[in-house]
Short mmCIF file of C-alpha atoms and ligand atoms in Angstrom, two decimals:
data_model
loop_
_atom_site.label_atom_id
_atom_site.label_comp_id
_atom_site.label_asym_id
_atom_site.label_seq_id
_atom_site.Cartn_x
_atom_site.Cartn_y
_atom_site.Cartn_z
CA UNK C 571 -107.42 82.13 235.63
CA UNK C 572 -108.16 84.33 232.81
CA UNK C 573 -107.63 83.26 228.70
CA UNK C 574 -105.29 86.64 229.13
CA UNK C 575 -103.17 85.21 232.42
CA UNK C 576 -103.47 81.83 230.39
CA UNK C 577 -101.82 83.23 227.25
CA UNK C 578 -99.06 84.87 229.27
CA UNK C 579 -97.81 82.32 231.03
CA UNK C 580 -97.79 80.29 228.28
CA UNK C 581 -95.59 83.42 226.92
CA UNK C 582 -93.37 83.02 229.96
CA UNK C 583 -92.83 79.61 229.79
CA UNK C 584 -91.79 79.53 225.89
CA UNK C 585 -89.09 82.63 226.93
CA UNK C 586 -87.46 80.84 229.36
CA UNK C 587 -87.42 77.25 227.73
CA UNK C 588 -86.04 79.09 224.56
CA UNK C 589 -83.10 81.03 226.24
CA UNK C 590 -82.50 77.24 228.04
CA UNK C 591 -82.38 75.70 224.24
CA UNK C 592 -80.19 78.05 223.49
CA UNK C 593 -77.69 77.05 225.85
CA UNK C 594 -78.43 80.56 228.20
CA UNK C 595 -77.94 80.28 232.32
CA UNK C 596 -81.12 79.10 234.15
CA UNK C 597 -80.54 82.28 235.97
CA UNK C 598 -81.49 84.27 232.62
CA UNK C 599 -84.23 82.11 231.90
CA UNK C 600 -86.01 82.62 234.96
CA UNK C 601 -85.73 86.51 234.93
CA UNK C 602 -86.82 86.69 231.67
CA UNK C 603 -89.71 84.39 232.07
CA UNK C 604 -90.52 86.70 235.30
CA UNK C 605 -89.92 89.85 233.41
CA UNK C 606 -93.00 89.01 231.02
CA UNK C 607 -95.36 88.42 233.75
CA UNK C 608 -94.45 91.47 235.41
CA UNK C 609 -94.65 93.95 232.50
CA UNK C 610 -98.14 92.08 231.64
CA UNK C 611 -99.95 94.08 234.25
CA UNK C 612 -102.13 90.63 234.65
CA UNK C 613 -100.03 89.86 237.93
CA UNK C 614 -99.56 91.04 241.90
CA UNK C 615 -95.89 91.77 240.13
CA UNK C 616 -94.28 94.50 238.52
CA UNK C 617 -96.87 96.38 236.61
CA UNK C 618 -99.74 94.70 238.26
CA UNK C 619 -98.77 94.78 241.69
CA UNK C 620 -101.11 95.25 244.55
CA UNK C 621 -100.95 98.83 246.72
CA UNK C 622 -100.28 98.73 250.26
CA UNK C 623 -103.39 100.81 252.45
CA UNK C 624 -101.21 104.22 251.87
CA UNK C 625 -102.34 103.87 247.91
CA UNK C 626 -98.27 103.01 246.97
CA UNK C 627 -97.08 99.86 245.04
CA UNK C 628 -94.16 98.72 246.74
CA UNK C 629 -92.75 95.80 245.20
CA UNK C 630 -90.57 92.41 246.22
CA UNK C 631 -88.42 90.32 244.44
CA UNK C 632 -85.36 87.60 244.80
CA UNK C 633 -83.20 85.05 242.44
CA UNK C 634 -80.63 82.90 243.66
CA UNK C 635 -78.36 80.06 241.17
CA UNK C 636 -77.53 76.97 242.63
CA UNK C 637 -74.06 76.85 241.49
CA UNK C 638 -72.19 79.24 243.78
CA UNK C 639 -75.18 79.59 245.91
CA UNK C 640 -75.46 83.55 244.99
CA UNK C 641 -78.40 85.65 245.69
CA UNK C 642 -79.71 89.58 245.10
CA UNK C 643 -83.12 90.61 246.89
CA UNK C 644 -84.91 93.66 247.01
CA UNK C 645 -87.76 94.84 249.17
CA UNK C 646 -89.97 97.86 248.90
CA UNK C 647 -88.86 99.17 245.75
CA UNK C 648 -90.86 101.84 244.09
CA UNK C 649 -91.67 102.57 240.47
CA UNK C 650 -90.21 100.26 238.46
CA UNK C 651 -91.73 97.45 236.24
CA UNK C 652 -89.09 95.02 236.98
CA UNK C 653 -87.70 93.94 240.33
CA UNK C 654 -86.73 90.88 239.28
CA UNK C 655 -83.59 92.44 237.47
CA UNK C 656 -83.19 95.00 240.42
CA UNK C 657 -82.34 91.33 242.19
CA UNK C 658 -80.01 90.07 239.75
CA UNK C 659 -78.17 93.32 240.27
CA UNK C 660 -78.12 93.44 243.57
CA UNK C 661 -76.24 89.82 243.04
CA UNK C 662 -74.20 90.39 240.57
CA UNK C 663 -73.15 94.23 240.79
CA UNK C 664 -72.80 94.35 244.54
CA UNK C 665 -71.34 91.75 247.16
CA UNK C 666 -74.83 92.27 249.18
CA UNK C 667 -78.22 90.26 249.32
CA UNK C 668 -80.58 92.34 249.97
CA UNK C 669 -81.49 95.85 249.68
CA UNK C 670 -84.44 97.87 250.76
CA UNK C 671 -86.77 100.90 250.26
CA UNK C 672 -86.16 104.19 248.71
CA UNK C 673 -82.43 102.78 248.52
CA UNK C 674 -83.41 100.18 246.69
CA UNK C 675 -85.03 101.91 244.44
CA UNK C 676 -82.31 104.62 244.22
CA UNK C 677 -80.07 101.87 243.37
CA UNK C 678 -82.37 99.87 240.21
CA UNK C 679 -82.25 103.45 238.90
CA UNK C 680 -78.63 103.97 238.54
CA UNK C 681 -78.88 101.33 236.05
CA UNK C 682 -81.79 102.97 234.22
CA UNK C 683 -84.21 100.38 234.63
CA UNK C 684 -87.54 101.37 233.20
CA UNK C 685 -89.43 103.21 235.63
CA UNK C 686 -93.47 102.76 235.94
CA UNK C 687 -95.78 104.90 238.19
CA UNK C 688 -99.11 103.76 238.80
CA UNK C 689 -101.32 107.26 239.13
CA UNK C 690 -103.66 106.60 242.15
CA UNK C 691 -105.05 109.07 244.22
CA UNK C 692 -103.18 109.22 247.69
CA UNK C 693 -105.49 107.49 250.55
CA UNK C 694 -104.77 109.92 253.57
CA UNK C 695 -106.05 107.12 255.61
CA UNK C 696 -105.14 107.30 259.45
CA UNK C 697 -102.51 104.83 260.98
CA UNK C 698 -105.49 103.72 263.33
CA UNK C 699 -107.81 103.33 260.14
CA UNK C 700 -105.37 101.19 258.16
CA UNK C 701 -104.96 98.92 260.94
CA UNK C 702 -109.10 98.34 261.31
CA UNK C 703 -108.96 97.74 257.46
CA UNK C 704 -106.04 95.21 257.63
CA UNK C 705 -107.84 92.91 260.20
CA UNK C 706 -110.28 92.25 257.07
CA UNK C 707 -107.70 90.67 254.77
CA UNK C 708 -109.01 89.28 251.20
CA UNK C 709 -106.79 86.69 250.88
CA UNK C 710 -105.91 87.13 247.51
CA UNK C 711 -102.59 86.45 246.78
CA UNK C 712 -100.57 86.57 242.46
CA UNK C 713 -97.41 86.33 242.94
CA UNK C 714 -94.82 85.35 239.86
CA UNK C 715 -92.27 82.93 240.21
CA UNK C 716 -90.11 80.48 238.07
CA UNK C 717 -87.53 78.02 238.57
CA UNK C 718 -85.06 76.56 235.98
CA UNK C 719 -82.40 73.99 235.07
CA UNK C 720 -79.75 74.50 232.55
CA UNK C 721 -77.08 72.44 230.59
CA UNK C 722 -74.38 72.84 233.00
CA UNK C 723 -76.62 71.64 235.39
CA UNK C 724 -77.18 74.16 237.76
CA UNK C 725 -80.30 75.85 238.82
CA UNK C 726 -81.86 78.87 239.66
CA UNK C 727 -85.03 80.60 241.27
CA UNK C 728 -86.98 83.78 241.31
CA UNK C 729 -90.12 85.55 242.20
CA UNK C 730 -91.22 88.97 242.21
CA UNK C 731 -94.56 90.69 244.17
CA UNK C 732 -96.59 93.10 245.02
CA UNK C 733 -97.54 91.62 248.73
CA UNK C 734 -101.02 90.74 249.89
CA UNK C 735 -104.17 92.50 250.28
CA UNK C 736 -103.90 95.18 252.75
CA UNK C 737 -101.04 95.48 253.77
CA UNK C 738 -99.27 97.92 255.94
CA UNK C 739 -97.16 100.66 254.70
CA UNK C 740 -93.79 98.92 254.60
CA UNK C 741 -94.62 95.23 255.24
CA UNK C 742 -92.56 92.83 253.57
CA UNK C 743 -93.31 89.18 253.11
CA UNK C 744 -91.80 86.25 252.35
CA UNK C 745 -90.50 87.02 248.29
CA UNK C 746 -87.34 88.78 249.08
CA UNK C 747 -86.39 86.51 251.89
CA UNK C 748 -83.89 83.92 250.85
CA UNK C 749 -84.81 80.46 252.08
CA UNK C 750 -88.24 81.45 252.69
CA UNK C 751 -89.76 82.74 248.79
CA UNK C 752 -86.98 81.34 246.69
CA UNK C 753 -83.81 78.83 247.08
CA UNK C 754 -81.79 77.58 244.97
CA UNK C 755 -79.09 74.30 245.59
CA UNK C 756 -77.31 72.85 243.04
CA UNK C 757 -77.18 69.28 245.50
CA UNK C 758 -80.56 69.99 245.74
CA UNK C 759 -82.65 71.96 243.96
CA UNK C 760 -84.62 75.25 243.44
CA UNK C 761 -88.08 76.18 245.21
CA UNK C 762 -89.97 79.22 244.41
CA UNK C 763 -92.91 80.27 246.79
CA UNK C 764 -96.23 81.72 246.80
CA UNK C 765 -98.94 82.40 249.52
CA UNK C 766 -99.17 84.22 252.92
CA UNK C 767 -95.58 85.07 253.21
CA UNK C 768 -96.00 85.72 257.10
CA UNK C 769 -96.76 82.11 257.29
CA UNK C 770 -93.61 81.00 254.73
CA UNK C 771 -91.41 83.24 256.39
CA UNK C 772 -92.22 81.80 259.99
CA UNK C 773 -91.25 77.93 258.37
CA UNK C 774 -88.34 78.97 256.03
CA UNK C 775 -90.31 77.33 253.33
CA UNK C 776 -88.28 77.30 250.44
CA UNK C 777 -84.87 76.01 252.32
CA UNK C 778 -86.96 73.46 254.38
CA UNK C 779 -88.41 71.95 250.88
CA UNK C 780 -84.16 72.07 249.45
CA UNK C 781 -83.76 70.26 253.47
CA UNK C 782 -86.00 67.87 252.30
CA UNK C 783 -84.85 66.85 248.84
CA UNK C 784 -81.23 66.56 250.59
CA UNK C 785 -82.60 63.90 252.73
CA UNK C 786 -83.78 61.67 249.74
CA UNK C 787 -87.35 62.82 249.41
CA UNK C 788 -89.04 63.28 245.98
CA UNK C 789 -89.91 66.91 245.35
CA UNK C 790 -93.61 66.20 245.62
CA UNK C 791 -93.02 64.00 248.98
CA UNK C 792 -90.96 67.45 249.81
CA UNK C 793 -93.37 69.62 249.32
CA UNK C 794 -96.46 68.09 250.66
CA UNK C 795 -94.80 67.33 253.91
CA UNK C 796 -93.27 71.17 254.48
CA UNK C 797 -97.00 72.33 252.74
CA UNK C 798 -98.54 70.04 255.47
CA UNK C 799 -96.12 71.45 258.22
CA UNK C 800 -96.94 74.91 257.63
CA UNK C 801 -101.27 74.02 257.23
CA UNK C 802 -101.26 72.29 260.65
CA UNK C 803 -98.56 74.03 263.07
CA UNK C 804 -99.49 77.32 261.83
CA UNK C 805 -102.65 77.81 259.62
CA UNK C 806 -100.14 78.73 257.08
CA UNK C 807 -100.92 78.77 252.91
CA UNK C 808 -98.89 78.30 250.60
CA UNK C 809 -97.73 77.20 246.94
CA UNK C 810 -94.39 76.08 245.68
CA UNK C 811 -92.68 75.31 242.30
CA UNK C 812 -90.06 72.75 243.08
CA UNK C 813 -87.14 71.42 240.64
CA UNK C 814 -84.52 69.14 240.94
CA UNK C 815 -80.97 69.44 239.30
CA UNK C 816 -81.60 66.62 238.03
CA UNK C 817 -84.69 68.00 236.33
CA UNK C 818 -87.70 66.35 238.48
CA UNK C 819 -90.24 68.75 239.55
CA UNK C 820 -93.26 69.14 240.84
CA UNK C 821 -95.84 72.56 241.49
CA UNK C 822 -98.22 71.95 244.69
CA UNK C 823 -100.16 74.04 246.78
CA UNK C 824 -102.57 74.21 249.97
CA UNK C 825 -104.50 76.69 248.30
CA UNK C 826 -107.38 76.09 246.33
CA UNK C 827 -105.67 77.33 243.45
CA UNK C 828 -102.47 78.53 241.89
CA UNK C 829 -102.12 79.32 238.32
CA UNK C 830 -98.77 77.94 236.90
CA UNK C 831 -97.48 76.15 234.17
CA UNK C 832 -94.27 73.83 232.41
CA UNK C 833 -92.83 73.19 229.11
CA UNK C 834 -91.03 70.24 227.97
CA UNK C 835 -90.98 71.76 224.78
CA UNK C 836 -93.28 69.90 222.78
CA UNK C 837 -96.88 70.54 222.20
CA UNK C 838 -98.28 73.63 223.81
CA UNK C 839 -96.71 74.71 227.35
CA UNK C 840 -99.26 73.16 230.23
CA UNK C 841 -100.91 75.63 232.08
CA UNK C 842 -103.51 75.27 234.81
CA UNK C 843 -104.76 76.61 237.88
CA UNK C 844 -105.11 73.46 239.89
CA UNK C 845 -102.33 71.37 240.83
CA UNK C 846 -102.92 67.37 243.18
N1 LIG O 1338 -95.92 85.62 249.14
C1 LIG O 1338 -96.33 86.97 248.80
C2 LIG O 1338 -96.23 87.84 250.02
O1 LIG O 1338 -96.62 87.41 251.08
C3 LIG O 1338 -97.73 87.05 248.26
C4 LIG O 1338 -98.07 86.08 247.17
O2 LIG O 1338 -97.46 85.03 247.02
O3 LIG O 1338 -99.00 86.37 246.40
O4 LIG O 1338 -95.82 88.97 249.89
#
Protein backbone atom coordinates (compact mmCIF):
# COMPACT_ATOMS: atom_id res chain seq x y z
CA UNK A 1 0.00 0.00 0.00
CA UNK A 2 1.13 3.35 -0.90
CA UNK A 3 1.46 6.62 1.84
CA UNK A 4 -1.12 8.05 -1.05
CA UNK A 5 -3.73 4.82 -0.85
CA UNK A 6 -2.85 5.10 2.99
CA UNK A 7 -3.96 8.75 3.26
CA UNK A 8 -7.14 8.07 1.32
CA UNK A 9 -8.55 5.58 3.06
CA UNK A 10 -7.92 7.15 6.03
CA UNK A 11 -10.00 10.04 4.08
CA UNK A 12 -12.74 7.49 3.48
CA UNK A 13 -13.02 6.24 6.69
CA UNK A 14 -13.30 9.82 8.52
CA UNK A 15 -16.32 10.64 5.67
CA UNK A 16 -18.28 7.94 6.49
CA UNK A 17 -17.79 7.84 10.40
CA UNK A 18 -18.65 11.66 10.26
CA UNK A 19 -21.96 11.43 8.21
CA UNK A 20 -22.67 8.27 10.96
CA UNK A 21 -21.97 11.01 13.94
CA UNK A 22 -24.12 13.02 12.44
CA UNK A 23 -26.96 10.85 12.69
CA UNK A 24 -26.89 10.18 8.46
CA UNK A 25 -28.14 6.46 7.06
CA UNK A 26 -25.30 3.85 6.92
CA UNK A 27 -26.41 3.70 3.39
CA UNK A 28 -24.96 7.40 2.86
CA UNK A 29 -22.00 6.71 4.73
CA UNK A 30 -20.88 3.95 2.76
CA UNK A 31 -21.38 5.70 -0.69
CA UNK A 32 -19.70 8.52 0.36
CA UNK A 33 -16.81 6.74 1.87
CA UNK A 34 -16.77 4.76 -1.67
CA UNK A 35 -17.18 7.89 -3.63
CA UNK A 36 -13.66 9.20 -2.30
CA UNK A 37 -11.84 6.17 -3.23
CA UNK A 38 -13.22 6.15 -6.53
CA UNK A 39 -12.62 9.79 -7.58
CA UNK A 40 -8.93 9.23 -6.01
CA UNK A 41 -7.77 7.51 -9.15
CA UNK A 42 -5.51 5.34 -6.51
CA UNK A 43 -8.14 2.39 -6.90
CA UNK A 44 -9.43 -0.55 -9.55
CA UNK A 45 -12.73 1.88 -8.96
CA UNK A 46 -14.17 4.73 -10.53
CA UNK A 47 -11.38 6.86 -11.78
CA UNK A 48 -8.78 4.24 -11.35
CA UNK A 49 -10.39 1.37 -12.72
CA UNK A 50 -8.67 -1.30 -14.65
CA UNK A 51 -9.46 -1.66 -18.75
CA UNK A 52 -10.78 -4.75 -20.04
CA UNK A 53 -8.29 -6.25 -23.25
CA UNK A 54 -10.51 -3.94 -25.77
CA UNK A 55 -8.63 -0.73 -23.96
CA UNK A 56 -12.38 0.32 -22.25
CA UNK A 57 -12.99 0.85 -18.44
CA UNK A 58 -16.11 -0.73 -17.73
CA UNK A 59 -17.02 -0.43 -14.28
CA UNK A 60 -19.15 -2.49 -11.35
CA UNK A 61 -20.79 -1.49 -8.44
CA UNK A 62 -23.69 -2.55 -5.73
CA UNK A 63 -25.20 -1.23 -2.16
CA UNK A 64 -27.83 -2.88 -0.38
CA UNK A 65 -29.40 -1.56 3.51
CA UNK A 66 -30.31 -4.08 5.80
CA UNK A 67 -33.48 -2.61 6.86
CA UNK A 68 -35.89 -3.34 4.01
CA UNK A 69 -33.39 -5.52 2.40
CA UNK A 70 -33.18 -3.02 -0.82
CA UNK A 71 -30.56 -3.16 -3.39
CA UNK A 72 -29.41 -1.12 -6.86
CA UNK A 73 -26.47 -2.77 -9.00
CA UNK A 74 -24.92 -1.81 -12.03
CA UNK A 75 -22.61 -3.64 -14.38
CA UNK A 76 -20.58 -2.42 -17.28
CA UNK A 77 -21.14 1.12 -17.00
CA UNK A 78 -19.03 3.47 -18.98
CA UNK A 79 -17.58 6.88 -18.24
CA UNK A 80 -18.49 7.87 -15.13
CA UNK A 81 -16.41 8.41 -11.88
CA UNK A 82 -18.99 7.09 -9.65
CA UNK A 83 -20.93 3.84 -9.89
CA UNK A 84 -21.50 3.59 -6.56
CA UNK A 85 -24.32 6.33 -6.78
CA UNK A 86 -25.43 4.88 -10.26
CA UNK A 87 -26.38 1.84 -7.59
CA UNK A 88 -28.12 3.80 -5.11
CA UNK A 89 -30.22 5.02 -8.00
CA UNK A 90 -30.90 2.15 -9.48
CA UNK A 91 -32.42 1.31 -5.74
CA UNK A 92 -33.99 4.06 -4.95
CA UNK A 93 -35.29 5.69 -8.35
CA UNK A 94 -36.35 2.46 -9.98
CA UNK A 95 -38.13 -0.79 -8.53
CA UNK A 96 -35.13 -2.87 -10.31
CA UNK A 97 -31.71 -4.36 -9.03
CA UNK A 98 -29.65 -4.39 -11.49
CA UNK A 99 -28.91 -2.73 -14.64
CA UNK A 100 -26.35 -3.25 -17.32
CA UNK A 101 -24.16 -1.83 -20.15
CA UNK A 102 -24.65 1.07 -22.38
CA UNK A 103 -28.19 1.17 -20.53
CA UNK A 104 -26.72 1.52 -17.56
CA UNK A 105 -24.81 4.04 -18.39
CA UNK A 106 -27.59 5.80 -20.37
CA UNK A 107 -29.46 5.69 -17.24
CA UNK A 108 -26.48 7.30 -14.44
CA UNK A 109 -26.57 10.04 -17.09
CA UNK A 110 -30.08 11.11 -16.92
CA UNK A 111 -29.20 12.14 -13.54
CA UNK A 112 -26.10 14.06 -14.65
CA UNK A 113 -23.65 12.21 -12.82
CA UNK A 114 -20.17 13.43 -13.57
CA UNK A 115 -18.90 11.79 -16.50
CA UNK A 116 -14.97 10.72 -16.77
CA UNK A 117 -13.27 9.32 -19.95
CA UNK A 118 -10.05 7.79 -19.63
CA UNK A 119 -8.16 8.69 -23.22
CA UNK A 120 -6.40 5.38 -24.20
CA UNK A 121 -5.58 4.40 -27.47
CA UNK A 122 -8.09 1.66 -28.80
CA UNK A 123 -6.27 -1.97 -28.75
CA UNK A 124 -7.69 -3.50 -32.09
CA UNK A 125 -6.65 -6.71 -30.59
CA UNK A 126 -8.30 -9.92 -32.23
CA UNK A 127 -11.02 -11.96 -30.29
CA UNK A 128 -8.48 -14.97 -30.68
CA UNK A 129 -5.58 -12.65 -29.31
CA UNK A 130 -7.46 -11.45 -26.24
CA UNK A 131 -8.25 -14.85 -25.29
CA UNK A 132 -4.23 -16.03 -25.49
CA UNK A 133 -3.60 -12.86 -23.33
CA UNK A 134 -6.34 -13.68 -20.73
CA UNK A 135 -4.92 -17.23 -19.98
CA UNK A 136 -1.90 -15.08 -18.42
CA UNK A 137 -3.89 -13.35 -15.68
CA UNK A 138 -1.84 -10.97 -13.12
CA UNK A 139 -3.80 -11.48 -10.36
CA UNK A 140 -4.05 -8.17 -9.23
CA UNK A 141 -7.12 -7.32 -7.86
CA UNK A 142 -8.28 -3.14 -5.90
CA UNK A 143 -11.45 -3.20 -5.46
CA UNK A 144 -13.34 -0.51 -2.94
CA UNK A 145 -15.76 -1.50 -0.56
CA UNK A 146 -17.33 -0.35 2.83
CA UNK A 147 -19.80 -1.48 5.19
CA UNK A 148 -21.64 0.55 7.91
CA UNK A 149 -23.91 0.64 10.96
CA UNK A 150 -26.06 3.49 11.92
CA UNK A 151 -28.18 4.72 14.95
CA UNK A 152 -31.31 3.16 13.95
CA UNK A 153 -29.50 0.18 13.73
CA UNK A 154 -29.55 -0.92 10.40
CA UNK A 155 -26.79 -1.58 8.02
CA UNK A 156 -25.62 -1.25 4.74
CA UNK A 157 -22.92 -2.40 2.08
CA UNK A 158 -21.20 -1.33 -1.06
CA UNK A 159 -18.41 -1.82 -3.45
CA UNK A 160 -17.54 -0.50 -6.67
CA UNK A 161 -14.74 -1.99 -9.50
CA UNK A 162 -13.06 -2.00 -12.30
CA UNK A 163 -12.75 -6.08 -12.64
CA UNK A 164 -9.51 -8.00 -12.81
CA UNK A 165 -6.60 -8.05 -14.98
CA UNK A 166 -7.50 -9.03 -18.38
CA UNK A 167 -10.51 -9.39 -18.68
CA UNK A 168 -12.81 -10.00 -21.54
CA UNK A 169 -14.80 -7.41 -23.19
CA UNK A 170 -17.99 -7.57 -21.13
CA UNK A 171 -17.07 -9.86 -18.20
CA UNK A 172 -18.62 -9.13 -15.06
CA UNK A 173 -17.58 -10.41 -11.69
CA UNK A 174 -18.74 -10.78 -8.53
CA UNK A 175 -19.28 -6.65 -7.36
CA UNK A 176 -22.64 -6.13 -8.84
CA UNK A 177 -23.97 -9.47 -7.84
CA UNK A 178 -26.07 -9.30 -4.74
CA UNK A 179 -25.19 -12.03 -2.27
CA UNK A 180 -22.01 -12.64 -3.88
CA UNK A 181 -19.85 -8.84 -3.61
CA UNK A 182 -22.09 -7.17 -1.11
CA UNK A 183 -25.11 -8.14 1.42
CA UNK A 184 -26.62 -6.52 3.70
CA UNK A 185 -29.18 -8.10 6.75
CA UNK A 186 -30.36 -6.20 9.37
CA UNK A 187 -30.73 -9.92 11.56
CA UNK A 188 -27.52 -10.32 10.37
CA UNK A 189 -25.24 -8.19 9.05
CA UNK A 190 -23.41 -6.59 6.05
CA UNK A 191 -20.42 -8.26 4.00
CA UNK A 192 -18.59 -6.51 1.34
CA UNK A 193 -16.23 -8.60 -0.99
CA UNK A 194 -13.07 -8.47 -2.75
CA UNK A 195 -10.97 -10.98 -4.86
CA UNK A 196 -11.50 -13.25 -7.95
CA UNK A 197 -15.13 -12.62 -8.35
CA UNK A 198 -15.50 -15.85 -10.61
CA UNK A 199 -14.57 -17.69 -7.55
CA UNK A 200 -17.10 -15.44 -5.06
CA UNK A 201 -19.71 -15.62 -7.46
CA UNK A 202 -19.52 -19.57 -7.78
CA UNK A 203 -19.92 -19.67 -3.49
CA UNK A 204 -22.39 -16.71 -3.05
CA UNK A 205 -19.85 -15.31 -0.72
CA UNK A 206 -21.28 -12.46 0.78
CA UNK A 207 -24.91 -14.18 1.63
CA UNK A 208 -23.10 -17.43 2.78
CA UNK A 209 -20.92 -15.19 5.40
CA UNK A 210 -24.82 -13.24 6.46
CA UNK A 211 -25.87 -17.54 6.47
CA UNK A 212 -23.30 -17.86 8.80
CA UNK A 213 -23.71 -15.06 11.31
CA UNK A 214 -27.58 -16.22 11.34
CA UNK A 215 -26.48 -19.47 12.65
CA UNK A 216 -24.62 -17.96 15.74
CA UNK A 217 -21.12 -17.68 14.36
CA UNK A 218 -18.85 -14.68 15.14
CA UNK A 219 -18.10 -12.67 12.02
CA UNK A 220 -14.48 -13.77 12.04
CA UNK A 221 -15.56 -17.62 12.70
CA UNK A 222 -17.95 -16.56 9.54
CA UNK A 223 -15.63 -15.53 7.46
CA UNK A 224 -12.76 -17.84 7.86
CA UNK A 225 -14.96 -20.82 7.41
CA UNK A 226 -16.80 -19.43 3.93
CA UNK A 227 -12.88 -17.93 3.11
CA UNK A 228 -11.76 -21.58 3.82
CA UNK A 229 -14.74 -23.06 1.74
CA UNK A 230 -14.03 -21.15 -1.24
CA UNK A 231 -9.66 -21.82 -0.86
CA UNK A 232 -10.21 -25.60 -0.73
CA UNK A 233 -13.43 -26.60 -2.94
CA UNK A 234 -12.48 -24.22 -5.50
CA UNK A 235 -8.99 -22.50 -5.45
CA UNK A 236 -11.02 -19.47 -4.88
CA UNK A 237 -9.46 -15.86 -3.29
CA UNK A 238 -10.98 -13.72 -1.63
CA UNK A 239 -11.35 -10.77 1.05
CA UNK A 240 -14.32 -9.64 3.03
CA UNK A 241 -15.30 -6.72 5.36
CA UNK A 242 -17.86 -8.15 7.70
CA UNK A 243 -20.18 -6.13 10.31
CA UNK A 244 -22.67 -7.00 12.59
CA UNK A 245 -25.85 -4.89 13.48
CA UNK A 246 -24.82 -5.08 16.46
CA UNK A 247 -21.55 -3.42 15.51
CA UNK A 248 -18.91 -6.48 15.69
CA UNK A 249 -16.78 -6.77 12.74
CA UNK A 250 -14.09 -8.19 11.44
CA UNK A 251 -11.89 -7.66 7.74
CA UNK A 252 -10.12 -11.12 6.63
CA UNK A 253 -8.75 -12.35 3.62
CA UNK A 254 -7.01 -15.47 1.81
CA UNK A 255 -4.95 -13.20 0.01
CA UNK A 256 -1.71 -12.12 0.97
CA UNK A 257 -2.91 -8.78 1.30
CA UNK A 258 -5.83 -6.39 1.30
CA UNK A 259 -5.54 -2.83 2.13
CA UNK A 260 -8.46 -1.67 4.42
CA UNK A 261 -9.10 0.16 7.34
CA UNK A 262 -11.77 1.20 10.60
CA UNK A 263 -12.51 4.06 12.74
CA UNK A 264 -13.87 4.06 16.11
CA UNK A 265 -13.41 7.56 16.08
CA UNK A 266 -10.66 8.19 18.27
CA UNK A 267 -7.06 8.46 17.45
CA UNK A 268 -6.18 8.16 13.81
CA UNK A 269 -8.47 5.72 11.58
CA UNK A 270 -6.42 2.11 11.43
CA UNK A 271 -5.31 1.29 8.20
CA UNK A 272 -3.26 -1.67 7.04
CA UNK A 273 -2.70 -4.00 4.39
CA UNK A 274 -2.55 -7.21 6.34
CA UNK A 275 -5.33 -8.54 8.20
CA UNK A 276 -4.96 -12.45 10.73
N1 LIG B 1 -14.06 -8.81 -7.19
C1 LIG B 1 -13.67 -7.98 -8.32
C2 LIG B 1 -14.06 -8.67 -9.60
O1 LIG B 1 -13.85 -9.86 -9.71
C3 LIG B 1 -12.20 -7.67 -8.36
C4 LIG B 1 -11.60 -7.17 -7.08
O2 LIG B 1 -12.10 -7.40 -5.99
O3 LIG B 1 -10.56 -6.50 -7.14
O4 LIG B 1 -14.50 -8.00 -10.50
Amino acid sequence: MTSLQAACLQAALQVGYHLLDRGSSALLAVEHTIRVLERSGLFNAGKGARLQLDGIQRMDASIMEGDSLRAGAVASVEGIIHPITAARLVMEETDHVLLVGSLATKFARCFKMERHRLQTPLRHLSYGSMLKRKKSSLDRHGTVGAVALDRTGTVAAGASTGGIDRMLPGRVGDTPIIGCGVYADNETGAVSMTGWGESIIRLAVAKGICDRLTKGNTPATAARLVLQKLVARIDGSAGCLVLTHQGRFTIRHSTPHMMAGYWSGRGAPVVKDVFR
